[in-house]
Short mmCIF file of C-alpha atoms in Angstrom, two decimals:
data_model
loop_
_atom_site.label_atom_id
_atom_site.label_comp_id
_atom_site.label_asym_id
_atom_site.label_seq_id
_atom_site.Cartn_x
_atom_site.Cartn_y
_atom_site.Cartn_z
CA CYS P 1 84.75 -186.01 99.90
CA VAL P 2 85.73 -183.74 97.00
CA VAL P 3 88.67 -182.28 98.92
CA GLY P 4 89.76 -185.78 99.90
CA LEU P 5 89.71 -186.87 96.25
CA ALA P 6 91.80 -183.84 95.29
CA VAL P 7 94.34 -184.51 98.05
CA VAL P 8 94.65 -188.22 97.17
CA ALA P 9 95.02 -187.41 93.46
CA CYS P 10 97.67 -184.75 94.16
CA VAL P 11 99.64 -187.15 96.35
CA CYS P 12 99.40 -189.86 93.67
CA TYR P 13 100.53 -187.39 91.00
CA LEU P 14 103.52 -186.28 93.07
CA ALA P 15 104.46 -189.83 94.07
CA LEU P 16 103.94 -191.56 90.72
CA HIS P 17 104.90 -188.71 88.37
CA LYS P 18 102.01 -189.55 86.04
CA TYR P 19 100.89 -186.44 84.16
CA TRP P 20 97.52 -187.98 83.25
CA ILE P 21 96.59 -187.95 86.97
CA PHE P 22 97.07 -184.17 87.04
CA THR P 23 95.06 -183.53 83.88
CA THR P 24 92.27 -185.89 84.94
CA LEU P 25 91.99 -184.27 88.37
CA PHE P 26 91.97 -180.79 86.84
CA THR P 27 89.27 -181.77 84.34
CA ILE P 28 87.07 -183.25 87.07
CA GLN P 29 87.53 -180.19 89.28
CA VAL P 30 86.40 -177.92 86.45
CA ALA P 31 83.73 -180.04 84.76
CA VAL P 32 81.70 -181.37 87.69
CA PRO P 33 80.85 -178.06 89.41
CA ALA P 34 80.42 -176.34 86.04
CA LEU P 35 77.87 -178.88 84.82
CA ILE P 36 76.02 -178.96 88.13
CA SER P 37 75.77 -175.17 88.28
CA LEU P 38 74.51 -174.85 84.72
CA THR P 39 71.11 -176.15 85.76
CA ALA P 40 71.02 -174.39 89.15
CA ALA P 41 68.62 -171.53 89.87
CA ASP P 42 65.63 -172.29 87.67
CA ASN P 43 64.57 -168.63 87.77
CA LEU P 44 67.62 -167.75 85.64
CA GLY P 45 65.91 -169.51 82.76
CA GLY P 46 67.03 -172.41 80.63
CA VAL P 47 70.56 -173.48 79.85
CA PHE P 48 70.76 -171.09 76.89
CA SER P 49 69.20 -168.15 78.74
CA ALA P 50 70.93 -164.79 78.36
CA LYS P 51 70.99 -164.63 82.17
CA ARG P 52 73.58 -167.40 82.09
CA TRP P 53 76.01 -165.48 79.84
CA GLN P 54 78.75 -165.59 82.48
CA TRP P 55 78.64 -169.38 82.49
CA TRP P 56 79.01 -169.44 78.71
CA MET P 57 81.90 -166.95 78.87
CA PHE P 58 83.50 -169.24 81.46
CA LEU P 59 83.16 -172.13 79.00
CA VAL P 60 84.60 -170.14 76.08
CA SER P 61 87.49 -168.91 78.24
CA ILE P 62 88.42 -172.30 79.67
CA GLY P 63 87.95 -173.96 76.27
CA THR P 64 90.21 -171.43 74.55
CA GLY P 65 92.78 -171.80 77.31
CA LYS P 66 92.65 -175.58 77.06
CA ALA P 67 93.19 -175.39 73.28
CA LEU P 68 96.24 -173.16 73.82
CA TRP P 69 97.53 -175.54 76.49
CA GLU P 70 97.12 -178.54 74.19
CA TRP P 71 98.93 -176.68 71.39
CA GLU P 72 101.79 -175.93 73.78
CA ARG P 73 101.91 -179.58 74.89
CA TRP P 74 101.96 -180.71 71.23
CA LEU P 75 104.88 -178.38 70.49
CA TYR P 76 106.71 -179.81 73.50
CA ARG P 77 106.13 -183.44 72.48
CA ALA P 78 107.21 -182.67 68.92
CA ARG P 79 110.29 -180.86 70.24
CA LEU P 80 109.24 -177.72 68.39
CA CYS P 81 109.12 -175.30 71.32
CA PRO P 82 109.91 -171.77 70.20
CA VAL P 83 112.96 -170.22 71.82
CA SER P 84 112.36 -166.59 70.92
CA PRO P 85 109.89 -164.38 72.80
CA LEU P 86 109.21 -162.78 69.42
CA ASP P 87 107.47 -165.99 68.32
CA PRO P 88 103.82 -165.78 69.47
CA ARG P 89 103.88 -169.51 70.28
CA PHE P 90 106.45 -168.73 72.98
CA TRP P 91 103.57 -167.20 74.96
CA LEU P 92 101.13 -170.12 74.79
CA HIS P 93 101.61 -171.16 78.41
CA PRO P 94 101.16 -167.64 79.83
CA ALA P 95 98.11 -167.28 77.55
CA TRP P 96 96.69 -170.45 79.13
CA HIS P 97 97.04 -168.85 82.56
CA VAL P 98 95.36 -165.64 81.38
CA MET P 99 92.46 -167.60 79.90
CA SER P 100 92.05 -169.84 82.95
CA SER P 101 92.10 -166.77 85.21
CA THR P 102 89.50 -165.13 82.99
CA ALA P 103 87.39 -168.28 83.18
CA HIS P 104 87.73 -168.26 86.97
CA ALA P 105 86.52 -164.63 87.13
CA PHE P 106 83.48 -165.43 84.96
CA TRP P 107 82.81 -168.54 87.05
CA LEU P 108 82.84 -166.60 90.33
CA ALA P 109 80.55 -163.92 88.91
CA TYR P 110 78.17 -166.63 87.68
CA VAL P 111 78.14 -168.43 91.04
CA GLU P 112 77.32 -165.14 92.76
CA ARG P 113 74.46 -164.62 90.30
CA VAL P 114 73.15 -168.13 90.99
CA ARG P 115 73.32 -167.59 94.74
CA ARG P 116 71.46 -164.29 94.46
CA ALA P 117 68.85 -165.90 92.20
CA GLU P 118 68.33 -168.56 94.85
CA GLY P 119 67.76 -165.85 97.45
CA LEU P 120 71.03 -166.34 99.31
CA ASP P 121 72.76 -163.30 100.79
CA VAL P 122 76.17 -163.43 99.17
CA ALA P 123 77.77 -160.77 101.39
CA THR P 124 77.04 -162.51 104.69
CA ASP P 125 77.91 -165.92 103.30
CA ARG P 126 81.48 -165.09 102.34
CA GLN P 127 84.11 -166.59 104.56
CA PHE P 128 86.49 -163.99 106.02
CA SER P 129 84.22 -161.16 104.83
CA LYS P 130 84.82 -159.23 108.05
CA LEU P 131 88.48 -159.16 108.93
CA ASP P 132 88.26 -156.40 111.57
#
C-alpha cells in the first residue's frame, strides 16, 4: 500500500510537473514512519527517554536540513541565488543532502535499536545479509 502510494505520487509528479506533489510525498514518507516508531518498543522508555536519542538526532538533522532547503528555495523564488562558491549560501542544497543523509543514518540506527529492544534478531532479518 505504501509503495503503491509512492509510485502513484511519483508518476503524478512526473506527469503533472507539480512540485507540491513531490514535497507532500517526501513529507509523508518521512513523517509517518518517524511518528509511528517514536512510540515503538515500550522498554526504551517514554518519548523523551535518553534511550531514544537517535530518534531526536534524526529529527534535529532532518529539521535543520529542511530549513536549509527552504532557505535555498526562497533564494530561488526571489531570484537571489548566489553564483559564487565563496558565498556560503551557494552550498545550501549540498548541505541539505548532508543533513538528510545524517538523518537517515540516525534513523537506521534508531530502528535497529527498536528492533533489538523488541527482541528481534537484526542480523538474520536483514535482506541480502548473506551474499555468498
